[in-house]
Each structure stands twice: as structure tokens, then as C-alpha cells.
Short mmCIF file of C-alpha atoms and ligand atoms in Angstrom, two decimals:
data_model
loop_
_atom_site.label_atom_id
_atom_site.label_comp_id
_atom_site.label_asym_id
_atom_site.label_seq_id
_atom_site.Cartn_x
_atom_site.Cartn_y
_atom_site.Cartn_z
CA MET A 155 106.93 44.53 -44.46
CA ASP A 156 108.21 46.77 -41.66
CA PRO A 157 106.12 46.63 -38.52
CA VAL A 158 103.92 49.63 -37.72
CA THR A 159 105.48 51.77 -34.98
CA ARG A 160 103.19 54.85 -35.08
CA LEU A 161 99.46 54.18 -35.13
CA GLY A 162 96.56 56.63 -35.09
CA VAL A 163 93.12 55.65 -33.78
CA VAL A 164 90.23 58.03 -34.40
CA GLY A 165 87.35 57.51 -31.98
CA CYS A 166 87.78 56.19 -28.46
CA GLY A 167 84.45 54.51 -27.87
CA LEU A 168 84.10 50.78 -27.21
CA MET A 169 85.94 49.76 -30.36
CA GLY A 170 88.50 52.56 -30.62
CA SER A 171 89.60 52.21 -27.02
CA GLY A 172 89.94 48.44 -27.44
CA ILE A 173 92.00 48.83 -30.62
CA ALA A 174 94.22 51.45 -28.97
CA GLU A 175 94.72 49.22 -25.92
CA VAL A 176 95.69 46.16 -27.96
CA ALA A 177 98.11 48.20 -30.06
CA ALA A 178 99.75 49.89 -27.05
CA ARG A 179 100.12 46.49 -25.39
CA SER A 180 101.83 45.27 -28.58
CA GLY A 181 104.53 47.93 -28.15
CA ILE A 182 103.17 50.47 -30.66
CA ASP A 183 103.09 54.23 -30.12
CA VAL A 184 99.35 55.07 -30.38
CA ARG A 185 97.79 58.50 -30.82
CA VAL A 186 94.07 58.54 -30.05
CA ALA A 187 91.72 61.27 -31.30
CA GLU A 188 88.24 62.13 -30.08
CA ALA A 189 85.96 64.99 -31.07
CA THR A 190 85.16 66.45 -27.65
CA PRO A 191 87.00 66.75 -24.32
CA ASP A 192 84.24 64.74 -22.58
CA ALA A 193 84.44 61.90 -25.10
CA LEU A 194 88.24 61.90 -24.87
CA GLU A 195 88.13 61.74 -21.08
CA ALA A 196 85.56 58.91 -21.15
CA GLY A 197 87.75 57.04 -23.64
CA ARG A 198 90.87 57.53 -21.54
CA ARG A 199 89.00 56.23 -18.46
CA ARG A 200 87.72 53.19 -20.37
CA LEU A 201 91.21 52.40 -21.59
CA THR A 202 92.79 52.76 -18.16
CA ALA A 203 90.03 50.69 -16.54
CA SER A 204 90.55 47.91 -19.07
CA LEU A 205 94.32 47.88 -18.47
CA ASP A 206 93.71 47.84 -14.69
CA ARG A 207 91.35 44.94 -15.16
CA GLY A 208 94.11 43.15 -17.10
CA VAL A 209 96.43 43.64 -14.11
CA ARG A 210 93.79 42.32 -11.68
CA ARG A 211 93.26 39.28 -13.93
CA ALA A 212 97.04 38.73 -14.10
CA LYS A 213 97.05 39.25 -17.89
CA LEU A 214 99.75 41.90 -17.58
CA SER A 215 102.03 43.26 -14.85
CA GLU A 216 101.75 46.76 -13.40
CA GLU A 217 104.93 47.61 -15.27
CA GLN A 218 103.45 46.45 -18.59
CA ARG A 219 100.30 48.48 -17.91
CA ASP A 220 102.38 51.58 -17.22
CA GLN A 221 104.42 51.00 -20.37
CA ALA A 222 101.23 50.64 -22.40
CA LEU A 223 99.84 53.88 -20.91
CA ALA A 224 103.09 55.67 -21.73
CA ARG A 225 102.70 54.66 -25.39
CA LEU A 226 99.27 56.31 -25.58
CA SER A 227 98.75 59.98 -26.36
CA PHE A 228 95.45 61.79 -26.83
CA THR A 229 94.31 64.67 -29.01
CA HIS A 230 91.26 66.57 -30.24
CA ASP A 231 92.96 67.59 -33.43
CA LEU A 232 93.22 65.27 -36.42
CA SER A 233 96.21 67.25 -37.74
CA ASP A 234 98.15 65.54 -34.91
CA MET A 235 97.90 62.37 -37.04
CA ALA A 236 100.42 63.89 -39.50
CA ASP A 237 103.29 61.50 -38.66
CA ARG A 238 101.24 58.27 -38.44
CA GLN A 239 102.07 55.28 -40.67
CA PHE A 240 98.69 53.62 -40.19
CA VAL A 241 95.42 55.14 -38.98
CA ILE A 242 92.24 53.28 -38.03
CA GLU A 243 89.01 55.21 -37.83
CA ALA A 244 86.56 53.81 -35.29
CA VAL A 245 84.04 56.64 -35.01
CA ALA A 246 80.26 56.16 -34.86
CA GLU A 247 78.70 53.88 -37.48
CA ASN A 248 77.44 56.82 -39.51
CA ARG A 249 78.31 57.34 -43.16
CA ASP A 250 78.54 61.15 -42.96
CA ILE A 251 80.74 61.15 -39.86
CA LYS A 252 83.06 58.48 -41.28
CA THR A 253 83.28 60.26 -44.62
CA ASP A 254 84.23 63.53 -42.92
CA VAL A 255 86.90 61.83 -40.81
CA LEU A 256 88.47 60.07 -43.81
CA ARG A 257 88.53 63.27 -45.84
CA ILE A 258 90.31 65.13 -43.03
CA LEU A 259 92.72 62.26 -42.33
CA ASP A 260 93.65 62.03 -46.00
CA LYS A 261 94.82 65.66 -45.87
CA ALA A 262 96.39 65.42 -42.40
CA VAL A 263 98.49 62.25 -42.74
CA GLU A 264 101.73 63.31 -44.44
CA ASP A 265 103.12 59.97 -45.63
CA PRO A 266 101.32 59.34 -48.93
CA ALA A 267 101.93 55.60 -48.42
CA ALA A 268 100.19 55.52 -45.03
CA VAL A 269 97.19 53.20 -44.78
CA LEU A 270 93.80 54.59 -43.73
CA ALA A 271 91.71 51.74 -42.34
CA THR A 272 88.07 51.87 -41.37
CA ASN A 273 86.54 49.77 -38.62
CA THR A 274 83.09 50.10 -40.17
CA SER A 275 80.81 47.13 -39.51
CA SER A 276 78.57 47.59 -42.48
CA ILE A 277 79.25 50.62 -44.68
CA PRO A 278 80.76 49.63 -48.06
CA VAL A 279 84.48 50.42 -47.86
CA VAL A 280 84.63 51.73 -51.41
CA ASP A 281 82.15 54.49 -50.48
CA LEU A 282 84.65 55.69 -47.86
CA ALA A 283 87.73 55.13 -50.05
CA VAL A 284 86.54 57.37 -52.88
CA VAL A 285 86.35 60.48 -50.68
CA THR A 286 90.15 60.32 -50.29
CA GLU A 287 92.99 61.00 -52.72
CA ARG A 288 94.49 57.62 -51.83
CA PRO A 289 91.75 55.02 -52.41
CA ALA A 290 94.41 52.33 -53.00
CA GLN A 291 95.46 52.70 -49.34
CA VAL A 292 91.97 52.57 -47.84
CA ILE A 293 90.81 49.23 -46.45
CA GLY A 294 88.26 47.83 -44.00
CA MET A 295 89.80 46.44 -40.81
CA HIS A 296 86.88 45.23 -38.73
CA PHE A 297 87.54 44.28 -35.10
CA PHE A 298 85.17 42.50 -32.70
CA ASN A 299 84.00 43.44 -29.25
CA PRO A 300 85.62 43.19 -26.72
CA VAL A 301 88.67 43.88 -28.89
CA PRO A 302 91.23 42.68 -26.31
CA VAL A 303 89.46 39.28 -26.20
CA GLN A 304 88.16 38.50 -29.70
CA GLN A 305 90.84 37.06 -31.97
CA LEU A 306 89.27 37.94 -35.29
CA VAL A 307 89.83 40.83 -37.64
CA GLU A 308 87.97 40.97 -40.95
CA LEU A 309 90.04 42.51 -43.77
CA ILE A 310 87.86 44.13 -46.39
CA PRO A 311 89.66 45.30 -49.52
CA ALA A 312 87.47 47.58 -51.65
CA LEU A 313 87.56 47.45 -55.45
CA LEU A 314 90.26 50.15 -55.42
CA THR A 315 92.44 48.77 -52.57
CA SER A 316 95.93 47.69 -53.66
CA ALA A 317 97.37 44.23 -53.01
CA ASP A 318 100.20 45.93 -51.08
CA THR A 319 97.69 47.58 -48.70
CA VAL A 320 95.99 44.22 -48.09
CA GLN A 321 99.33 42.61 -47.27
CA ARG A 322 100.41 45.46 -44.97
CA THR A 323 97.09 45.30 -43.14
CA ARG A 324 97.30 41.53 -42.79
CA ASP A 325 100.83 41.91 -41.37
CA PHE A 326 99.61 44.60 -39.00
CA ALA A 327 96.74 42.38 -37.76
CA GLU A 328 99.35 39.72 -37.02
CA GLN A 329 101.52 42.29 -35.24
CA LEU A 330 98.51 42.92 -32.96
CA GLY A 331 98.21 39.18 -32.29
CA LYS A 332 94.94 38.91 -34.25
CA GLN A 333 93.87 36.41 -36.89
CA ALA A 334 92.55 37.80 -40.15
CA ILE A 335 89.96 36.57 -42.60
CA GLN A 336 89.30 38.32 -45.88
CA ALA A 337 85.72 39.46 -46.36
CA PRO A 338 83.84 40.84 -49.36
CA ASP A 339 83.04 44.56 -49.56
CA ARG A 340 79.34 43.89 -49.10
CA SER A 341 77.49 45.46 -46.21
CA GLY A 342 77.89 43.19 -43.16
CA PHE A 343 80.98 41.47 -44.58
CA VAL A 344 81.10 37.83 -43.37
CA VAL A 345 80.35 37.85 -39.66
CA ASN A 346 77.61 40.46 -39.43
CA ALA A 347 75.90 39.02 -42.52
CA LEU A 348 75.33 35.90 -40.42
CA LEU A 349 75.09 37.46 -36.95
CA VAL A 350 72.73 40.40 -37.49
CA PRO A 351 69.70 38.43 -38.79
CA TYR A 352 70.07 36.14 -35.75
CA LEU A 353 70.21 39.07 -33.32
CA LEU A 354 67.24 40.79 -34.96
CA SER A 355 65.25 37.52 -34.81
CA ALA A 356 65.77 37.47 -31.06
CA VAL A 357 64.43 41.05 -30.83
CA ARG A 358 61.37 40.03 -32.86
CA MET A 359 60.81 37.12 -30.47
CA VAL A 360 60.67 39.57 -27.57
CA GLU A 361 58.59 42.04 -29.57
CA SER A 362 55.96 39.44 -30.41
CA GLY A 363 55.82 38.24 -26.80
CA ALA A 364 56.88 34.74 -27.87
CA ALA A 365 59.61 34.48 -25.22
CA GLN A 366 61.26 36.44 -22.43
CA PRO A 367 64.80 37.88 -22.86
CA GLU A 368 66.17 35.76 -20.01
CA ASP A 369 64.85 32.53 -21.59
CA ILE A 370 66.08 33.44 -25.08
CA ASP A 371 69.58 34.12 -23.76
CA ARG A 372 69.69 31.04 -21.55
CA GLY A 373 68.44 28.99 -24.48
CA MET A 374 71.37 29.93 -26.70
CA GLU A 375 73.93 29.85 -23.87
CA LEU A 376 72.93 26.44 -22.52
CA GLY A 377 71.60 24.89 -25.71
CA CYS A 378 74.26 26.00 -28.17
CA ALA A 379 77.21 26.88 -25.89
CA HIS A 380 77.30 30.51 -27.02
CA PRO A 381 79.26 32.59 -24.50
CA MET A 382 76.29 34.95 -24.27
CA GLY A 383 72.77 34.89 -25.67
CA PRO A 384 71.67 37.24 -28.48
CA LEU A 385 70.07 39.91 -26.28
CA ARG A 386 73.05 40.12 -23.92
CA LEU A 387 75.24 40.34 -27.00
CA LEU A 388 73.11 43.18 -28.38
CA ASP A 389 73.51 44.94 -25.04
CA LEU A 390 77.29 44.49 -25.34
CA ILE A 391 77.45 45.74 -28.94
CA GLY A 392 75.18 48.71 -28.13
CA LEU A 393 71.62 48.88 -29.46
CA ASP A 394 72.34 52.12 -31.32
CA THR A 395 75.29 50.51 -33.11
CA ALA A 396 73.26 47.39 -33.87
CA GLN A 397 70.46 49.55 -35.31
CA ALA A 398 72.94 51.46 -37.48
CA VAL A 399 74.50 48.22 -38.75
CA ALA A 400 71.08 46.72 -39.53
CA GLU A 401 70.04 49.91 -41.36
CA SER A 402 73.14 49.83 -43.58
CA MET A 403 72.55 46.18 -44.38
CA TYR A 404 68.88 46.79 -45.11
CA GLU A 405 69.78 49.73 -47.33
CA GLU A 406 72.16 47.51 -49.31
CA PHE A 407 70.02 44.37 -49.72
CA LYS A 408 66.42 45.47 -48.99
CA GLU A 409 65.91 42.08 -47.31
CA PRO A 410 63.33 42.09 -44.47
CA LEU A 411 65.67 39.97 -42.33
CA TYR A 412 67.99 42.98 -41.96
CA ALA A 413 65.25 45.53 -41.16
CA PRO A 414 65.62 46.84 -37.57
CA PRO A 415 62.46 45.84 -35.64
CA ALA A 416 60.34 48.66 -34.19
CA LEU A 417 61.21 47.52 -30.64
CA LEU A 418 64.92 48.08 -31.32
CA ARG A 419 64.24 51.57 -32.67
CA ARG A 420 62.03 52.45 -29.68
CA MET A 421 64.66 51.25 -27.21
CA VAL A 422 67.34 53.33 -28.92
CA ALA A 423 65.02 56.36 -28.91
CA ALA A 424 64.45 55.81 -25.18
CA GLY A 425 68.20 55.75 -24.52
CA HIS A 426 68.18 52.04 -23.60
CA LEU A 427 71.42 51.36 -25.44
CA GLY A 428 72.62 48.30 -23.52
CA ARG A 429 75.58 48.03 -21.16
CA LYS A 430 76.93 51.47 -21.93
CA SER A 431 73.74 53.18 -20.71
CA GLY A 432 73.09 50.67 -17.90
CA ARG A 433 69.94 49.33 -19.52
CA GLY A 434 69.04 47.42 -22.66
CA PHE A 435 67.32 44.05 -22.75
CA HIS A 436 68.91 43.55 -19.32
CA THR A 437 70.02 46.03 -16.65
CA TYR A 438 73.62 46.63 -15.53
CA ASP A 439 75.19 48.17 -12.44
CA GLY A 440 77.99 50.71 -12.51
N1 LIG B 783 88.99 43.47 -21.95
C1 LIG B 783 89.92 42.53 -21.70
N2 LIG B 783 89.61 41.27 -21.33
C2 LIG B 783 88.32 40.97 -21.18
C3 LIG B 783 87.29 41.91 -21.41
C4 LIG B 783 87.68 43.21 -21.82
N3 LIG B 783 86.79 44.17 -22.09
N4 LIG B 783 86.10 41.31 -21.20
C5 LIG B 783 86.38 40.04 -20.85
N5 LIG B 783 87.71 39.84 -20.84
C6 LIG B 783 88.42 38.57 -20.59
C7 LIG B 783 88.45 38.29 -19.12
O1 LIG B 783 89.61 38.82 -18.51
C8 LIG B 783 88.42 36.78 -19.09
O2 LIG B 783 89.70 36.23 -19.31
P1 LIG B 783 90.17 34.94 -18.44
O3 LIG B 783 89.05 33.96 -18.53
O4 LIG B 783 91.43 34.49 -19.14
O5 LIG B 783 90.39 35.49 -17.07
C9 LIG B 783 87.61 36.39 -20.31
O6 LIG B 783 87.67 37.52 -21.19
C10 LIG B 783 86.20 36.09 -19.93
O7 LIG B 783 85.67 37.24 -19.26
P2 LIG B 783 84.67 37.18 -18.04
O8 LIG B 783 84.97 35.96 -17.18
O9 LIG B 783 84.64 38.50 -17.36
O10 LIG B 783 83.25 37.07 -18.68
P3 LIG B 783 82.67 36.03 -19.65
O11 LIG B 783 83.27 34.68 -19.49
O12 LIG B 783 81.21 36.21 -19.47
O13 LIG B 783 83.12 36.56 -21.10
C11 LIG B 783 82.93 37.87 -23.05
C12 LIG B 783 82.78 37.85 -21.54
C13 LIG B 783 84.41 37.80 -23.42
C14 LIG B 783 82.33 39.18 -23.53
C15 LIG B 783 82.19 36.63 -23.65
O14 LIG B 783 80.89 36.56 -23.12
C16 LIG B 783 82.09 36.66 -25.17
O15 LIG B 783 83.03 36.34 -25.87
N6 LIG B 783 80.89 37.01 -25.67
C17 LIG B 783 80.62 37.08 -27.10
C18 LIG B 783 81.14 38.39 -27.65
C19 LIG B 783 80.90 38.49 -29.13
O16 LIG B 783 80.22 37.72 -29.78
N7 LIG B 783 81.48 39.55 -29.69
C20 LIG B 783 81.28 39.91 -31.09
C21 LIG B 783 80.27 40.99 -31.14
S1 LIG B 783 79.92 41.46 -32.80
C22 LIG B 783 80.99 42.71 -33.09
O17 LIG B 783 81.74 43.15 -32.27
C23 LIG B 783 81.00 43.23 -34.47
C24 LIG B 783 80.05 44.24 -34.88
O18 LIG B 783 80.30 44.87 -35.88
C25 LIG B 783 78.77 44.51 -34.21
#
């Protein structure tokens, strides 16, 4: 299949900015959309900071950073996605917001063969596909945080996704330098189905007073060679996102192991969202 040359990314939060960065660094023209000027500016800053960090870490030259920046354009208006061949939505993990975005994209993107991919972590892809007129070209393409570092992409064909769309998405993942696994269209797919109960168990351990966050994290880092313990990982993912993912999974399976613990809900209500707010199970500077 022909490589993708014009990509759209909707949402420039942690995931969207990472996806846009990886694509721009792979030589693709990327148009990024955000709903508000503030969110767009924050996304642009995050993207630039990550590219600068890449230069400092000698992952890319200043020239490559500048070339990547030149391939990125920003908009508030989803009708600017008209000429895109492939669009990934990476907006908040909220069914209504994602549904709205897919409906608008379906009308805005002119090429009827263009793929509309969703980076949802837990919402069944078929529920998003059926709001469009092109369900055969809707697929889950689930990236992992931090996107520039994690190699994996889960491909989630829904019941209505065509074999051609799966192949084009697999080729596109490869074009981005990622490795794909195919996952079932069940809430949580493969990785979160295993990861989320583990993360929530760590929250319950804190909630019950059984162990301190520092000890839980050190336990898994030093005892099992995880790059970060479960509470630091929750802080990286964002506690609001983790709560939303757990809620979708609980809604699907009604299994207590997916139910977000009260402590997680209270922390989200308090605005302790993890790294992005400066405080979660741990505190962060800057
Ligand atoms: N962008 C680009 N590169 C980055 C980066 C970023 N945001 N963050 C880290 N890196 C790179 C660094 O440049 C560094 O590369 P080198 O070693 O080659 O110089 C490397 O990653 C390690 O970074 P650091 O030394 O700064 O820090 P670290 O060793 O503590 O690693 C980490 C940080 C990469 C986040 C690592 O701790 C890790 O992999 N943690 C686990 C993350 C994980 O499990 N992610 C999945 C979350 S689940 C999810 O995303 C799905 C969902 O639906 C919820």
C-alpha cells in the first residue's frame, strides 16, 4: 500500500501530541486539531518541548527537529482535515466526545477511502464506527505513553472493519516505526485488560493502608524490573484517564476488578491527576 503522506491528529494532549511528533519525525505532513486556543497552545508547547528534549538527548539533530516542526500545522477547525488520507482521533476518553468527533470527521474528510482511526483505550470500536457512514474504514489504533518511546500499537478491527483497512493501518504503524499486535474489540483490548486490574490493585493497597506508595512502586521496580511502579505509572497515564478507562471496562464486564476505587475517584475530583497536574500519588516539579 502507498505510504501515508497527509495525516490528521485530533486532540493534542499527551497521546495526540506524541502521535503527531512520531509521525512528523517519520516525514509525514501532520495537521493537528484541538478544540480551544489554550489547548492548542499547550499541545504545541508539549510537542516542541519533546522535540527539544530529543535534541538534548542526541536522538535527533536541530535540523531534523526543525524539519519535523515544519511538517506540523495546527487548527481549531475539523473541516481543515478535508484533504487527509488518514486521521487518528486522540481526544479525551469520553464516549460522547469521541462520537461527536468521528461524526464530524466523517463529513469533513473528503476521500471516501480515508481511514478514521481511534486511539481509544477502552471504548468498543464498533460503537464509534457505527456513527459514521464509513464503518469499514474505522479501526482502533491504540498507542502507549510516552508515544515516542513505547514500540507497541494495538490494532483493533471492529466487526465492520474491512481487511483492507486493517492492512493499511498495519502498514501505517510500520511506517511510524511501531510494532503492531491485533487485539479484540473488547473494552481494554489486550494490554489494558491485563494492566488496569494491576494498577487498580495498587490503588486499593494504598486505600486500605496496607502499604505506602513509595514502597509499592519500589517493590515492583526492584522486585520485578518494571521501569516504573504502578502508582508512578498511574501518574504518567493521568488519573482521570485511568478512571475513564476503568469505568468503560467495568461497564462492559461488570467485574469488581475493573471498578475504580473510591480513592481514585476522590483524587480525580480533587484535581490530583498525576504528572500533568503536578500531583498524584507522587508530586512533580515544573
Ligand atoms: N519523549 C521522548 N523520549 C522519551 C520520553 C518522551 N516523552 N520520555 C522518556 N524518553 C526516552 C528518554 O530520552 C530516554 O532515552 P535514552 O535512554 O535512549 O536516552 C528513555 O526514554 C528513558 O527516559 P528517562 O531516562 O528520562 O526516564 P526513565 O528511564 O525513567 O524512563 C519511561 C521513562 C520511558 C516513561 C519509562 O519509565 C517507562 O517505559 N515506563 C513505563 C511506561 C508504560 O508502561 N507505558 C504504558 C502506559 S499504558 C498506556 O499508555 C495505555 C493506556 O491506554 C492507559
